[in-house]
Every structure is written in C-alpha cells, then in structure tokens.
CSV table of N, CA and C in Angstrom, one decimal:
chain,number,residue,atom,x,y,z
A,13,UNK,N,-14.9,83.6,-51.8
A,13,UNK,CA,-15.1,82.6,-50.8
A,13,UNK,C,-13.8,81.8,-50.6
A,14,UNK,N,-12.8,81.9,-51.6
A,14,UNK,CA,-11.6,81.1,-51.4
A,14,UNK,C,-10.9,81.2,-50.4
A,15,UNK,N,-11.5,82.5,-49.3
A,15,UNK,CA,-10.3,83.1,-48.5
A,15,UNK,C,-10.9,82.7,-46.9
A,16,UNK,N,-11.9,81.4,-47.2
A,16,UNK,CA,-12.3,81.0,-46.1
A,16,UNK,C,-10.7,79.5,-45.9
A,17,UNK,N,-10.7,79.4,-46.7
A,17,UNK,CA,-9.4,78.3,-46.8
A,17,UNK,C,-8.6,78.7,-46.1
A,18,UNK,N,-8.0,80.0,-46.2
A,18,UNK,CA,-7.2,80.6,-45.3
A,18,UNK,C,-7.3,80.6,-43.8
A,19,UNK,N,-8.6,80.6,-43.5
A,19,UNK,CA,-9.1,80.3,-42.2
A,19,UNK,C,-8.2,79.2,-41.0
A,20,UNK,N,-8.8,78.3,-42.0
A,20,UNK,CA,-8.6,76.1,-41.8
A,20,UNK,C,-8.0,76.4,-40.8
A,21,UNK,N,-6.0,76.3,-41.3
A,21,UNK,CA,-5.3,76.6,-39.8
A,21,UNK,C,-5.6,77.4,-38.3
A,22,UNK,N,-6.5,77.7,-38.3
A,22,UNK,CA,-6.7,79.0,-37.3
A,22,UNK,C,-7.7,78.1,-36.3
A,23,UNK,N,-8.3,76.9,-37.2
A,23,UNK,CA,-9.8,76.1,-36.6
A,23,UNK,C,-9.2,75.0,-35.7
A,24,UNK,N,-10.4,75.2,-34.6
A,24,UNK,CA,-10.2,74.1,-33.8
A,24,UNK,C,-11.7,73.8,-32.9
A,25,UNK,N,-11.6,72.4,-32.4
A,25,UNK,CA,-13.5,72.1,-32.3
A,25,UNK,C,-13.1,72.2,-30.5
A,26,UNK,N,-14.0,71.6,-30.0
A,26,UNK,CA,-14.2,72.1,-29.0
A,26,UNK,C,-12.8,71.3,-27.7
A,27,UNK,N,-12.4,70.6,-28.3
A,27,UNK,CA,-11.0,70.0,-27.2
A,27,UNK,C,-9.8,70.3,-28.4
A,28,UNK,N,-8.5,70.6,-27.5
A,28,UNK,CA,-7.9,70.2,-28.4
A,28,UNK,C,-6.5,70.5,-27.6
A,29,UNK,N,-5.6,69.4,-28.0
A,29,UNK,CA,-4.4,69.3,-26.8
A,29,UNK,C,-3.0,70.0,-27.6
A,30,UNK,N,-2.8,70.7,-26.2
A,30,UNK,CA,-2.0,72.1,-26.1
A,30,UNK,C,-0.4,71.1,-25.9
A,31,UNK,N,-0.2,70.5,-25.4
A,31,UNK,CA,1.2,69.9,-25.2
A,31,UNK,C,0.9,68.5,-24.5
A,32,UNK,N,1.5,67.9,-25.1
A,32,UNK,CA,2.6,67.5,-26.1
A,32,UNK,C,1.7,68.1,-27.2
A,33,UNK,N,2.2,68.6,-28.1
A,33,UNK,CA,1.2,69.4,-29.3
A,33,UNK,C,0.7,68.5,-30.3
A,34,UNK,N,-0.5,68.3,-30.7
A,34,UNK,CA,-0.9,67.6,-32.0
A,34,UNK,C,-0.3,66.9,-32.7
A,35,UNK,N,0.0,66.0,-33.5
A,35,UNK,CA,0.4,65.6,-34.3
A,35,UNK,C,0.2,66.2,-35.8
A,36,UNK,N,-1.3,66.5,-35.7
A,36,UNK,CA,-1.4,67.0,-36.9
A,36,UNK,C,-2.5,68.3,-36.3
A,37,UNK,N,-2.1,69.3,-35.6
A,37,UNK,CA,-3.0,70.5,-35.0
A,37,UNK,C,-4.1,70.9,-35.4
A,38,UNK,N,-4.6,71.3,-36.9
A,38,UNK,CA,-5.7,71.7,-36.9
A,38,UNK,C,-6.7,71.1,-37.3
A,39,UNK,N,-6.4,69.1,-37.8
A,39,UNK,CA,-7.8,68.6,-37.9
A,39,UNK,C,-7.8,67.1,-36.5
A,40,UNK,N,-6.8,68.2,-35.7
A,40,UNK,CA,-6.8,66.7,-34.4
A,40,UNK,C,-7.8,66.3,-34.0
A,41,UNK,N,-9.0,67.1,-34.2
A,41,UNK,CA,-10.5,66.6,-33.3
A,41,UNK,C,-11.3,67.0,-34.0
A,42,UNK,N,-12.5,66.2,-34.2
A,42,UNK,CA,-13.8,66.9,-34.4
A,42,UNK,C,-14.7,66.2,-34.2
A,43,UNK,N,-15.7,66.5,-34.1
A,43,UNK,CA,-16.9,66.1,-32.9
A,43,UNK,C,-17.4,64.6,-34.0
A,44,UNK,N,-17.1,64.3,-35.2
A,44,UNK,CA,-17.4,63.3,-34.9
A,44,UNK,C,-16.4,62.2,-35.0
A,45,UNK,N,-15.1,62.1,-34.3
A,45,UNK,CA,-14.1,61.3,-34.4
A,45,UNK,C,-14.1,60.3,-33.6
A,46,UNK,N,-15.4,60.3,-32.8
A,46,UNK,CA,-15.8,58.8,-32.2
A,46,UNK,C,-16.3,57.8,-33.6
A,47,UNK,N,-16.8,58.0,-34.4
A,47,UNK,CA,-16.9,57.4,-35.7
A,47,UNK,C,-15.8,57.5,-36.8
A,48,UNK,N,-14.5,57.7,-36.2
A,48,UNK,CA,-13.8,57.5,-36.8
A,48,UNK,C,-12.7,56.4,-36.8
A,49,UNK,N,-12.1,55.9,-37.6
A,49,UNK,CA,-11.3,54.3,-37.3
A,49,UNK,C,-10.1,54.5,-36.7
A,50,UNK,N,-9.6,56.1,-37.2
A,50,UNK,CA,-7.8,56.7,-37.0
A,50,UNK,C,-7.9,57.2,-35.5
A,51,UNK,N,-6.8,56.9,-34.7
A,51,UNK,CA,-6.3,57.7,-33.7
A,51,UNK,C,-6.1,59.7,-33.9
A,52,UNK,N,-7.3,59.8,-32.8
A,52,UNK,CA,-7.4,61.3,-33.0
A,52,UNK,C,-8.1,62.0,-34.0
A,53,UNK,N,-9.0,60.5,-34.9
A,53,UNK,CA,-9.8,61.7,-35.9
A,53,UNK,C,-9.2,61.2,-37.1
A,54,UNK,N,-7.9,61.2,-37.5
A,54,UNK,CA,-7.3,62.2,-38.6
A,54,UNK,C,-6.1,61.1,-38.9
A,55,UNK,N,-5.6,60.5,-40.1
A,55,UNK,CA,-4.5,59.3,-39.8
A,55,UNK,C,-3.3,60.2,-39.9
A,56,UNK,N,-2.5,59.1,-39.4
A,56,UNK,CA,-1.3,59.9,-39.5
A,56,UNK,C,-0.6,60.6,-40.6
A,57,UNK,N,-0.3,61.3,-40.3
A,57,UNK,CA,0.5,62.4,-41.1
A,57,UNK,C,2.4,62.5,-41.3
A,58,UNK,N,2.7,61.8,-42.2
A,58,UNK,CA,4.2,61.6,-42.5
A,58,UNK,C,5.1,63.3,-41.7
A,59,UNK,N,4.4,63.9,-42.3
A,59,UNK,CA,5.1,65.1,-41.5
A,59,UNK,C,4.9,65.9,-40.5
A,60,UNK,N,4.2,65.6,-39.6
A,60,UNK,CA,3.0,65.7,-38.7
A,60,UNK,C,4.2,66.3,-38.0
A,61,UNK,N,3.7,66.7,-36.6
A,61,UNK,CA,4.2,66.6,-35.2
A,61,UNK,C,4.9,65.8,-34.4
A,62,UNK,N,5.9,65.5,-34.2
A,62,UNK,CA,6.4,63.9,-33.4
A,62,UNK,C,7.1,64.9,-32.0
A,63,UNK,N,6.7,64.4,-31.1
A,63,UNK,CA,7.6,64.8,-29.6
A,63,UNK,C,7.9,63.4,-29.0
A,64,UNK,N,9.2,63.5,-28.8
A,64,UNK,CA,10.0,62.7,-27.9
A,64,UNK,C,9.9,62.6,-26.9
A,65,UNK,N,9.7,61.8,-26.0
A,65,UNK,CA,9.9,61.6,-24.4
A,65,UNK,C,11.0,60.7,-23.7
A,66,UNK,N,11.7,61.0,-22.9
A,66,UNK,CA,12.4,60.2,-22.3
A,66,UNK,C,11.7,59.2,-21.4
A,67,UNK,N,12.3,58.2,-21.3
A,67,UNK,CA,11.6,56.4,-20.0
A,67,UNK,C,11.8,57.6,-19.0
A,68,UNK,N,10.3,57.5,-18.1
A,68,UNK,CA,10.4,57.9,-16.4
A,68,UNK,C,10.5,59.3,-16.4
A,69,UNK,N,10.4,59.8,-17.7
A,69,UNK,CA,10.3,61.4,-17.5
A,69,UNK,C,8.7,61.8,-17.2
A,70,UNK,N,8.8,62.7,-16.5
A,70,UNK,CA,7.6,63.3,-16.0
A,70,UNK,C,7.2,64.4,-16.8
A,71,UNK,N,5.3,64.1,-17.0
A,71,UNK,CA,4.7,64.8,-18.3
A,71,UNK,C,3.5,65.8,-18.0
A,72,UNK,N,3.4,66.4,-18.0
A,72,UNK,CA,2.4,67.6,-17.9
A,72,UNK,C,1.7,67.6,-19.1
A,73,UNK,N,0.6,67.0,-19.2
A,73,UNK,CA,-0.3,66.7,-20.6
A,73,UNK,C,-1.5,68.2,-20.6
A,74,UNK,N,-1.6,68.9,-21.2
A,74,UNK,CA,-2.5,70.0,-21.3
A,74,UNK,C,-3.1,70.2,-22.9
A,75,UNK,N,-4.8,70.6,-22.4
A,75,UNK,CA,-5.3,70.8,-23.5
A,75,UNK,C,-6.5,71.9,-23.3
A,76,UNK,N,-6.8,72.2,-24.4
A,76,UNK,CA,-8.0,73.6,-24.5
A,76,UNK,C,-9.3,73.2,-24.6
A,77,UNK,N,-10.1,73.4,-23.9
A,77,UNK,CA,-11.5,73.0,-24.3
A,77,UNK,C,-12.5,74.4,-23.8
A,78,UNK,N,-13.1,74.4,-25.2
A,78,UNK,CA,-13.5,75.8,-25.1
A,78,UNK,C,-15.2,75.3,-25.1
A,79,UNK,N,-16.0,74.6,-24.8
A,79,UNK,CA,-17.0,73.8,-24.3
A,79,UNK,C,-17.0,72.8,-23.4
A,80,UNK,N,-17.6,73.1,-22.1
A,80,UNK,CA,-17.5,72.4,-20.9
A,80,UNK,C,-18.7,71.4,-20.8
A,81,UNK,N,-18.7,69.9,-21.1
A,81,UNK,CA,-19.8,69.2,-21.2
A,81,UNK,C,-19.3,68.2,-20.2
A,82,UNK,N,-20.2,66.5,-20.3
A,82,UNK,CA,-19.8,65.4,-19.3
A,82,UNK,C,-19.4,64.9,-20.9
A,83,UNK,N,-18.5,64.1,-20.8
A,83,UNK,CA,-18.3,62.7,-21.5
A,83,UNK,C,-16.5,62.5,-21.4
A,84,UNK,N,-16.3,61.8,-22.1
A,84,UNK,CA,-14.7,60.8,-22.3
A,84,UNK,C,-13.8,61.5,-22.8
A,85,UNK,N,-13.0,61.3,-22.3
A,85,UNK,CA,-11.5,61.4,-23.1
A,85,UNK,C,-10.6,60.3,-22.9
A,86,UNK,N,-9.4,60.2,-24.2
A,86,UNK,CA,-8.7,59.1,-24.1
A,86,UNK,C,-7.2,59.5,-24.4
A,87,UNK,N,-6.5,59.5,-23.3
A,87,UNK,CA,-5.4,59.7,-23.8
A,87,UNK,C,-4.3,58.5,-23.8
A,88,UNK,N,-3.3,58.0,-24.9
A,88,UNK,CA,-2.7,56.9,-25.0
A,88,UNK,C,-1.9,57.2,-25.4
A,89,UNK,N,-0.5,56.5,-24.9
A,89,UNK,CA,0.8,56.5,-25.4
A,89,UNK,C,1.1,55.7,-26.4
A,90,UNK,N,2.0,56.4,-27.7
A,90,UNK,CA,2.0,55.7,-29.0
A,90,UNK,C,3.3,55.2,-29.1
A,91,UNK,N,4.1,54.5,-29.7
A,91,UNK,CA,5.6,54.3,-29.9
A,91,UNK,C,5.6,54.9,-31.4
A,92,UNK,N,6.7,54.5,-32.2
A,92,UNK,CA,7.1,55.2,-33.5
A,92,UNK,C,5.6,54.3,-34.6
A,93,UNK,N,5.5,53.2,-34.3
A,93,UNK,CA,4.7,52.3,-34.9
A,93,UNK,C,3.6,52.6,-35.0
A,94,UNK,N,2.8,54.0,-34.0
A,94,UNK,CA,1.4,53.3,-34.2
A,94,UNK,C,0.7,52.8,-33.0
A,95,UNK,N,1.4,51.7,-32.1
A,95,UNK,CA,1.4,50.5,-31.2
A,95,UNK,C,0.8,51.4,-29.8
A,96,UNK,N,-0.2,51.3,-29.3
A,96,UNK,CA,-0.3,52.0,-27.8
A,96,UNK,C,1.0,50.9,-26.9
A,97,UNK,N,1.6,52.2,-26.2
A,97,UNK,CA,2.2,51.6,-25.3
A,97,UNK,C,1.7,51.8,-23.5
A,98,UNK,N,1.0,52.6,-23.7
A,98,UNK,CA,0.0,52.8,-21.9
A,98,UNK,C,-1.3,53.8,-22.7
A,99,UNK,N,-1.9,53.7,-21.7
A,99,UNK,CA,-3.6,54.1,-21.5
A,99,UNK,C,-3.3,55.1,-20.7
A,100,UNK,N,-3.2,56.5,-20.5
A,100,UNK,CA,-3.1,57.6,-19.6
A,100,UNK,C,-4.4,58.2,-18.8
A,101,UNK,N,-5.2,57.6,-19.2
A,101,UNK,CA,-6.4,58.5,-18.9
A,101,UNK,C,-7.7,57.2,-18.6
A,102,UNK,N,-8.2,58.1,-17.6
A,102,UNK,CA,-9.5,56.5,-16.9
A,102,UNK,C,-10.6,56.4,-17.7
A,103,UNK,N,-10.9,55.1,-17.4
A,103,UNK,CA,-12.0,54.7,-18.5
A,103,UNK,C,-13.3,54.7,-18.2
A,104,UNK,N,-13.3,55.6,-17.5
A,104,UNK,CA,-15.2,55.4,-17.1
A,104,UNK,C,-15.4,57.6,-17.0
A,105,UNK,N,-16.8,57.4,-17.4
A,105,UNK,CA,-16.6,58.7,-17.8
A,105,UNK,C,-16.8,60.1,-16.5
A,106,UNK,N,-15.9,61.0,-17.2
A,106,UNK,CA,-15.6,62.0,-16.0
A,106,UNK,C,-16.5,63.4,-16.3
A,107,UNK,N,-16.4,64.1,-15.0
A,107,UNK,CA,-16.4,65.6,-15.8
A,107,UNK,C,-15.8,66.5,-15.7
A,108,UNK,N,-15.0,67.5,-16.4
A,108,UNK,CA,-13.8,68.4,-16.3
A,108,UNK,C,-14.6,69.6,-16.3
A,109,UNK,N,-15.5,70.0,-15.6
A,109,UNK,CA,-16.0,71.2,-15.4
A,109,UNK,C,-14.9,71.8,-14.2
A,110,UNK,N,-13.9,72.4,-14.8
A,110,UNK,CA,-13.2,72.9,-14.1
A,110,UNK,C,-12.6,72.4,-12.8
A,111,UNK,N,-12.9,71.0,-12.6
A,111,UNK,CA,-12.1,69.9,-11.2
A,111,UNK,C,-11.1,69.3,-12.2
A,112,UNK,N,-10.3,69.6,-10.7
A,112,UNK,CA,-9.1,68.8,-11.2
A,112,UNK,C,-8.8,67.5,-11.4
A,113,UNK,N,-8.5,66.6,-12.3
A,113,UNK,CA,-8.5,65.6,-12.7
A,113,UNK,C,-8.1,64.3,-11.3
C-alpha cells in the first residue's frame, strides 16, 4: 500500500491553475479549501513556487478544471508578504461551462 504515496504528486481535485503555476502544485486545491483559513487550501510553503511579474506586464492566467459545475473562483494578487495586492477575478458567482470569461 506504500506505493499509493507515490501517487500524491500525480493528484489533483477538480481546478487547478496551470500558469502562473502553483505555489505549492499538488495540494493547491481541494474541495474543501472553502473551510480553510490559508490562501489556496494549503499555507505557504518556504520552498514552494514563486513567479515574478513585472508592473504593467500583461498576464494570461490558465487553469485545468476537469469538472464543469456553477460556483466561485478567486483569483488575487499576492506581494512577497502574503498581502493581496488586487482582486483579479469577479465577485459574484459565474459559470465557466466552457464561456469565455
């Protein structure tokens, strides 16, 4: 059974964002991370994922969702801190059945 461990990295729930890439990729989501206190589910991870952005550079945010339902998503811009620095994504709930945002 130990060689279900081996699996872990391979797992992902039903969203999961493709670029800018995870911070921490395979426990970024899971269906119950609306009850959770950390950004994304999962607290930060010292050696996690970090991507850089340049001021005013233009972002193509992509993610995988291998279940098409109605409800939220939240995407926010973080500084080195922690600190949201914008809200990227609308606050009232949408549906991504295949329409474009």
């Amino acid at each position: 059974m130990i060689w279900i461990l081996l699996l872990l990295p391979l797992a992902a729930a039903h969203i999961r964002l493709t670029y800018p890439p995870t911070r921490y990729s395979f426990l970024n989501y899971s269906i119950d991370s609306g009850k959770s206190l950390q950004t994304c589910g999962v607290p930060k991870d010292p050696k996690g994922v970090v991507t850089w952005l340049r001021s005013g550079e233009d972002v193509n945010i992509t993610w995988f969702q291998s279940l098409s339902h109605y409800g939220n998503f939240k995407l926010e811009l973080l500084n080195e801190l922690d600190q949201i620095i914008a809200v990227l994504s609308p606050v009232t709930n949408i549906n991504t059945n295949d329409k474009a945002l």
